[in-house]
Amino acid sequence: MAAEFDKPNILQRILPLFRGFDPLLLLIIAGMASLGLLAMYSAGYDHGTRFVDHGRNMLLAAAILFVVAQIPPHKLMAVAVPLYTLGVVLLVAVLLFGITRKGAQRWVNVGVVIQPSEILKIAGPLMLAWWFHQREGVLRAIDFVVAFVLLMVPVALIMKQPDLGTALLVMAAGLSVIFFAGLPWKLVVPPVVLGAVGIAWLIWNEPLLCQDGMSWYFLHDYQRTRVCTLLDPMRDPLGRGFHIIQGMIAIGSGGVWGKGFMAGTQTHLEFIPERTTDFIFAAFSEEFGLIGNLCLLLGFLLLVWRGLAIAVKAQNLFGRLMASAVAMIFFTYAFVNMGMVSGILPVVGVPLPFISYGGTAMVTLGLALGVLMSVARAQRLSMAEPKHSL
């Protein structure tokens, strides 16, 4: 009699692919994605196909997260050097014969038009994590110098485009890797103190430094204008200061409970510029108020906390550094976006994760979350393996 075998159904085939996934991380991601869809529907329902496209971008990011999570961390480590090298070569190509749009040379045509700086958001910390993993146990001061050089090469090329926002994100992710690799506090404190003194000096001398015709040799003119507008947005309330002023008005008008879903007057009367992208936090604040903002902040804090918790339990130094870098990437995104909309940081064009519209940014964040899930999955699967006694 012929033997009959039971064929596994589709669910039985799919479930093993999710084995080892961190359920708490998935829950946090699902909650943030829900907030993002809610905010985008309100801010963008009458803005073409923004809501539908935002949902599509989230599905694409989820697919990337799922695929990358299947790759063990040691295989991710193997692509660190090639991916970093490719990214730097493409940045050089942008510098030499890149495509210029709106005064910025950030794109290059390689059959399709791409923005290489986005690659470095992941390739930068990936390369630094690989470097420190190779030097584990024999780490010297010179190794931190080399790491800093590896970081500053792409940062300098990105700032040359110019793209201060992306350069800031790449630098923050890279510096977090260097810090978590064991950078001594004696090398951390002096730059922080120097930066604080510099900011205080800038604020004190703002009337002189921001005079018309004054040039700052270390910044482009548009970057100087952004800093001066931040310090005194009423200098040009209907021009350069308009974004900051309207953002603060929207946030303040939301009060404690907000004006209600789809009831924001600043948003829907189009006083808020870029209401579905960089300034969506202002639209969210107006409609959901302080309570909504606290929920949003709690979501980001939980995401950062979970990333750092995964880093602590990672199997090796590479996994610890990559997981901590991803956590700090989300912290930097959220802090810079909310800060610039609230008027405490210059406007640098950084999206708010999960909330702001943007295909490229969503893909990058999906890739980052995939790396984080890969580290968590490797650790959970290793704990699930049976221990054989001799």
Coordinates of C-alpha atoms in Angstrom, one line a residue:
M1 CA 0.0 0.0 0.0
A2 CA 1.4 3.4 -1.0
A3 CA 2.3 5.5 1.9
E4 CA 0.4 8.8 2.2
F5 CA 2.2 11.8 3.6
D6 CA 0.5 14.9 5.0
K7 CA 1.5 18.0 3.1
P8 CA 2.0 21.1 5.3
N9 CA -0.5 23.9 4.7
I10 CA 0.6 27.4 3.9
L11 CA 0.4 28.5 7.6
Q12 CA 2.6 25.6 8.7
R13 CA 5.2 26.7 6.0
I14 CA 5.1 30.4 7.0
L15 CA 5.2 30.2 10.8
P16 CA 8.7 28.8 11.0
L17 CA 10.0 31.9 9.2
F18 CA 8.8 34.0 12.1
R19 CA 10.5 31.7 14.7
G20 CA 12.7 33.7 17.0
F21 CA 11.1 37.1 16.2
D22 CA 10.9 39.4 19.2
P23 CA 7.2 39.7 20.0
L24 CA 7.6 42.9 22.0
L25 CA 9.5 44.6 19.3
L26 CA 6.8 43.6 16.7
L27 CA 4.1 45.0 19.0
I28 CA 5.9 48.3 19.4
I29 CA 6.4 48.5 15.6
A30 CA 2.8 47.7 15.0
G31 CA 1.7 50.4 17.4
M32 CA 3.9 53.0 15.9
A33 CA 2.8 52.1 12.4
S34 CA -0.9 52.5 13.5
L35 CA -0.1 55.9 14.8
G36 CA 1.6 56.8 11.5
L37 CA -1.4 55.7 9.5
L38 CA -3.8 57.6 11.7
A39 CA -1.7 60.8 11.5
M40 CA -1.2 60.4 7.7
Y41 CA -4.9 59.9 7.0
S42 CA -5.8 63.1 8.9
A43 CA -2.9 65.2 7.4
G44 CA -3.0 63.8 3.9
Y45 CA -6.5 62.5 3.1
D46 CA -7.0 65.5 0.8
H47 CA -3.4 65.5 -0.4
G48 CA -3.6 63.3 -3.4
T49 CA -2.7 59.6 -2.7
R50 CA -0.4 60.3 0.3
F51 CA -2.3 58.0 2.7
V52 CA -2.4 55.1 0.2
D53 CA 1.2 55.6 -0.7
H54 CA 2.2 55.8 3.0
G55 CA 0.5 52.4 3.6
R56 CA 2.3 51.0 0.6
N57 CA 5.6 52.2 1.9
M58 CA 4.9 50.6 5.2
L59 CA 4.2 47.3 3.6
L60 CA 7.4 47.6 1.6
A61 CA 9.3 48.4 4.8
A62 CA 7.7 45.4 6.6
A63 CA 8.7 43.1 3.7
I64 CA 12.3 44.4 4.0
L65 CA 12.3 43.9 7.7
F66 CA 11.1 40.3 7.3
V67 CA 13.7 39.5 4.7
V68 CA 16.7 41.1 6.5
A69 CA 15.6 39.4 9.8
Q70 CA 16.2 36.0 8.1
I71 CA 19.8 36.8 7.6
P72 CA 22.0 35.9 10.6
P73 CA 24.2 38.7 12.0
H74 CA 27.5 37.0 11.0
K75 CA 26.3 37.1 7.3
L76 CA 25.3 40.8 7.8
M77 CA 28.8 41.4 9.1
A78 CA 30.2 39.9 5.8
V79 CA 28.6 42.6 3.7
A80 CA 29.8 45.5 5.9
V81 CA 33.0 46.3 4.0
P82 CA 31.5 45.9 0.5
L83 CA 28.4 47.9 1.3
Y84 CA 30.4 50.7 2.9
T85 CA 32.9 50.8 0.0
L86 CA 30.0 50.9 -2.5
G87 CA 28.3 53.7 -0.6
V88 CA 31.5 55.9 -0.5
V89 CA 32.2 55.3 -4.2
L90 CA 28.7 56.4 -5.1
L91 CA 29.1 59.5 -2.9
V92 CA 32.3 60.3 -4.8
A93 CA 30.3 59.8 -8.0
V94 CA 27.7 62.2 -6.8
L95 CA 30.4 64.8 -6.1
L96 CA 31.9 64.4 -9.6
F97 CA 28.8 64.0 -11.8
G98 CA 25.8 63.9 -9.6
I99 CA 22.3 65.2 -10.4
T100 CA 21.4 68.6 -9.0
R101 CA 17.9 69.3 -7.8
K102 CA 16.7 72.4 -5.9
G103 CA 20.3 73.6 -5.5
A104 CA 21.6 70.3 -4.0
Q105 CA 23.7 67.7 -5.7
R106 CA 22.6 64.5 -4.0
W107 CA 21.6 62.0 -6.6
V108 CA 23.4 59.9 -9.2
N109 CA 22.1 57.9 -12.2
V110 CA 23.3 54.3 -12.2
G111 CA 20.6 53.1 -14.5
V112 CA 18.1 54.3 -12.0
V113 CA 18.4 57.6 -10.0
I114 CA 19.4 56.9 -6.4
Q115 CA 20.5 58.9 -3.4
P116 CA 23.7 57.2 -2.1
S117 CA 23.7 59.0 1.2
E118 CA 20.7 56.9 2.3
I119 CA 22.9 53.8 2.0
L120 CA 25.4 55.2 4.5
K121 CA 22.7 55.5 7.3
I122 CA 23.1 51.7 7.6
A123 CA 26.4 51.0 5.9
G124 CA 28.2 53.5 8.2
P125 CA 27.4 51.9 11.6
L126 CA 27.6 48.5 9.9
M127 CA 31.2 49.2 8.9
L128 CA 32.1 50.6 12.3
A129 CA 30.6 47.6 14.1
W130 CA 32.6 45.3 11.8
W131 CA 35.8 47.3 12.6
F132 CA 35.4 47.1 16.4
H133 CA 34.4 43.4 16.2
Q134 CA 37.7 42.7 14.4
R135 CA 39.6 44.6 17.1
E136 CA 37.8 43.0 20.1
G137 CA 40.2 42.2 22.9
V138 CA 43.1 44.2 21.4
L139 CA 41.4 47.6 21.2
R140 CA 43.8 50.6 21.3
A141 CA 43.4 54.4 21.1
I142 CA 44.5 54.3 17.4
D143 CA 41.5 52.1 16.6
F144 CA 39.1 54.8 17.7
V145 CA 41.0 57.3 15.5
V146 CA 40.6 54.9 12.5
A147 CA 36.9 54.5 13.3
F148 CA 36.4 58.3 13.4
V149 CA 38.1 58.6 10.0
L150 CA 35.9 55.9 8.6
L151 CA 32.9 57.8 9.8
M152 CA 34.0 61.3 8.8
V153 CA 34.7 60.3 5.1
P154 CA 31.0 59.8 4.2
V155 CA 29.9 62.6 6.5
A156 CA 32.1 65.1 4.8
L157 CA 31.0 63.9 1.4
I158 CA 27.3 64.2 2.4
M159 CA 27.8 67.7 3.8
K160 CA 29.5 68.7 0.6
Q161 CA 26.3 68.0 -1.4
P162 CA 25.0 69.8 0.8
D163 CA 22.7 67.7 3.0
L164 CA 23.1 68.6 6.7
G165 CA 20.2 66.5 7.9
T166 CA 21.4 63.2 6.4
A167 CA 25.0 64.0 7.5
L168 CA 23.7 64.5 11.0
L169 CA 21.9 61.2 11.0
V170 CA 24.9 59.3 9.7
M171 CA 27.2 61.0 12.2
A172 CA 24.9 60.3 15.1
A173 CA 24.6 56.6 14.2
G174 CA 28.4 56.3 13.8
L175 CA 29.2 58.1 17.0
S176 CA 26.8 55.8 18.9
V177 CA 28.8 52.8 17.7
I178 CA 32.1 54.4 18.7
F179 CA 30.7 55.3 22.1
F180 CA 29.2 51.8 22.8
A181 CA 32.5 50.2 21.6
G182 CA 34.1 51.7 24.8
L183 CA 35.2 55.2 24.0
P184 CA 36.7 56.6 27.3
W185 CA 34.6 59.3 29.0
K186 CA 37.6 61.6 29.1
L187 CA 37.3 61.8 25.3
V188 CA 33.5 62.3 25.5
V189 CA 33.1 65.0 28.0
P190 CA 35.4 67.7 26.5
P191 CA 33.6 67.9 23.1
V192 CA 30.2 68.0 24.9
V193 CA 31.4 70.8 27.1
L194 CA 32.9 72.6 24.1
G195 CA 29.6 72.2 22.2
A196 CA 27.6 73.6 25.1
V197 CA 29.9 76.6 25.4
G198 CA 29.7 77.2 21.6
I199 CA 25.9 77.1 21.6
A200 CA 25.8 79.6 24.6
W201 CA 28.3 81.9 22.8
L202 CA 26.2 81.7 19.6
I203 CA 23.0 82.6 21.4
W204 CA 24.7 85.5 23.2
N205 CA 26.2 87.0 20.1
E206 CA 23.2 86.3 17.8
P207 CA 22.6 90.0 17.0
L208 CA 26.1 90.4 15.7
L209 CA 26.6 87.0 14.0
C210 CA 23.3 87.1 12.2
Q211 CA 23.6 90.6 10.7
D212 CA 23.0 90.8 6.9
G213 CA 26.2 90.3 5.0
M214 CA 27.9 88.3 7.8
S215 CA 29.5 85.1 6.5
W216 CA 30.2 81.9 8.5
Y217 CA 33.1 80.2 6.8
F218 CA 32.3 76.8 8.2
L219 CA 28.7 76.7 7.0
H220 CA 26.9 77.3 3.7
D221 CA 24.8 80.5 3.6
Y222 CA 21.5 78.6 3.7
Q223 CA 22.7 76.7 6.8
R224 CA 23.7 80.0 8.5
T225 CA 20.3 81.4 7.6
R226 CA 18.6 78.3 9.2
V227 CA 20.5 78.8 12.5
C228 CA 19.8 82.5 12.6
T229 CA 16.1 81.9 11.8
L230 CA 16.0 79.4 14.7
L231 CA 17.4 82.0 17.1
D232 CA 15.0 84.7 16.0
P233 CA 12.2 83.5 13.7
M234 CA 10.5 86.9 13.9
R235 CA 13.4 88.3 11.9
D236 CA 11.5 87.2 8.8
P237 CA 8.0 85.9 9.9
L238 CA 6.5 85.6 6.5
G239 CA 9.6 84.2 4.8
R240 CA 12.3 82.1 6.4
G241 CA 10.8 82.1 9.8
F242 CA 7.3 81.0 8.6
H243 CA 7.9 77.3 9.0
I244 CA 9.0 77.5 12.7
I245 CA 6.4 80.0 13.7
Q246 CA 3.5 78.0 12.2
G247 CA 4.8 74.8 13.7
M248 CA 4.9 76.4 17.2
I249 CA 1.4 77.9 16.7
A250 CA 0.0 74.5 15.8
I251 CA 1.6 72.7 18.7
G252 CA 0.5 75.3 21.2
S253 CA -3.1 75.5 19.8
G254 CA -3.5 71.7 20.4
G255 CA -3.5 72.2 24.1
V256 CA -3.8 69.2 26.4
W257 CA -6.4 67.1 24.5
G258 CA -6.0 68.5 21.0
K259 CA -8.6 69.8 18.6
G260 CA -9.7 66.3 17.5
F261 CA -9.1 63.9 14.7
M262 CA -9.2 65.7 11.3
A263 CA -10.2 68.9 13.1
G264 CA -6.9 70.8 13.0
T265 CA -7.5 74.3 11.6
Q266 CA -3.8 75.1 11.1
T267 CA -3.3 71.8 9.3
H268 CA -6.3 71.8 7.0
L269 CA -6.3 75.5 6.2
E270 CA -2.7 74.8 5.0
F271 CA -0.8 77.1 7.4
I272 CA 1.6 74.3 8.2
P273 CA 4.1 73.8 5.4
E274 CA 5.1 70.2 4.5
R275 CA 2.3 68.9 6.7
T276 CA 2.7 65.3 5.5
T277 CA 6.5 65.2 5.6
D278 CA 8.9 67.1 7.8
F279 CA 6.3 69.0 9.7
I280 CA 3.7 66.3 10.3
F281 CA 4.5 66.4 14.1
A282 CA 2.9 69.9 14.2
A283 CA -0.2 68.6 12.5
F284 CA -0.3 65.6 14.9
S285 CA 0.2 67.9 17.9
E286 CA -2.6 70.2 16.9
E287 CA -5.1 67.4 16.6
F288 CA -4.1 65.1 19.4
G289 CA -2.6 67.6 21.9
L290 CA -0.2 67.0 24.7
I291 CA -1.7 63.5 25.4
G292 CA -1.2 62.4 21.9
N293 CA 2.4 63.7 22.0
L294 CA 3.1 61.8 25.2
C295 CA 1.8 58.6 23.6
L296 CA 4.1 59.2 20.6
L297 CA 7.1 59.9 22.8
L298 CA 6.3 56.8 24.8
G299 CA 6.3 54.8 21.6
F300 CA 9.7 56.0 20.5
L301 CA 11.1 55.6 24.0
L302 CA 9.9 52.0 24.1
L303 CA 11.4 51.4 20.7
V304 CA 14.8 52.8 21.8
W305 CA 14.6 50.8 25.1
R306 CA 13.8 47.6 23.3
G307 CA 16.7 48.1 20.9
L308 CA 19.1 48.7 23.8
A309 CA 17.7 45.6 25.6
I310 CA 18.3 43.5 22.5
A311 CA 21.8 45.0 22.3
V312 CA 22.6 43.9 25.9
K313 CA 21.6 40.3 25.2
A314 CA 23.3 40.1 21.7
Q315 CA 25.6 37.1 21.1
N316 CA 28.7 39.1 20.1
L317 CA 30.2 42.6 19.9
F318 CA 29.0 43.1 16.3
G319 CA 25.4 42.4 17.3
R320 CA 25.6 44.6 20.4
L321 CA 27.0 47.6 18.4
M322 CA 24.5 47.2 15.5
A323 CA 21.5 46.9 17.8
S324 CA 22.5 49.9 19.9
A325 CA 23.2 51.9 16.7
V326 CA 19.7 51.1 15.3
A327 CA 18.2 52.2 18.7
M328 CA 20.1 55.5 18.5
I329 CA 19.1 56.0 14.9
F330 CA 15.5 56.1 15.9
F331 CA 16.2 58.4 18.9
T332 CA 18.1 60.8 16.6
Y333 CA 15.4 60.9 14.0
A334 CA 12.7 61.5 16.5
F335 CA 14.7 64.1 18.6
V336 CA 15.8 66.1 15.6
N337 CA 12.4 66.2 13.9
M338 CA 10.4 67.1 17.0
G339 CA 13.1 69.6 17.9
M340 CA 13.1 71.4 14.6
V341 CA 9.3 71.5 14.5
S342 CA 9.2 72.8 18.1
G343 CA 11.7 75.5 17.4
I344 CA 14.6 74.2 19.5
L345 CA 16.7 72.9 16.5
P346 CA 17.3 74.3 13.0
V347 CA 15.1 73.0 10.2
V348 CA 17.2 70.3 8.5
G349 CA 14.7 68.1 6.7
V350 CA 14.7 65.0 8.9
P351 CA 11.5 62.9 8.7
L352 CA 9.6 61.5 11.8
P353 CA 9.9 57.7 11.7
F354 CA 6.6 55.9 10.9
I355 CA 4.7 59.2 10.8
S356 CA 6.2 61.3 8.0
Y357 CA 5.6 60.5 4.3
G358 CA 8.6 59.3 2.4
G359 CA 9.5 56.1 0.5
T360 CA 13.2 56.2 0.8
A361 CA 13.2 57.0 4.5
M362 CA 10.7 54.2 5.2
V363 CA 12.8 51.7 3.3
T364 CA 15.9 52.7 5.3
L365 CA 14.0 52.4 8.6
G366 CA 12.6 48.9 7.5
L367 CA 16.2 47.9 6.8
A368 CA 17.3 49.2 10.2
L369 CA 14.5 47.3 12.0
G370 CA 15.4 44.2 10.0
V371 CA 18.9 44.3 11.3
L372 CA 17.6 44.8 14.9
M373 CA 15.3 41.8 14.5
S374 CA 18.1 39.7 13.1
V375 CA 20.2 40.3 16.2
A376 CA 17.2 39.5 18.5
R377 CA 16.3 36.4 16.5
A378 CA 19.8 35.0 16.6
Q379 CA 19.9 35.4 20.4
R380 CA 16.4 33.9 20.9
L381 CA 17.1 30.9 18.6
S382 CA 20.4 30.2 20.4
M383 CA 18.5 30.1 23.7
A384 CA 15.9 27.7 22.2
E385 CA 18.5 25.2 21.0
P386 CA 18.7 22.1 23.2
K387 CA 21.7 21.8 25.4
H388 CA 23.4 18.4 25.0
S389 CA 25.2 17.1 28.1
L390 CA 28.2 14.8 27.8

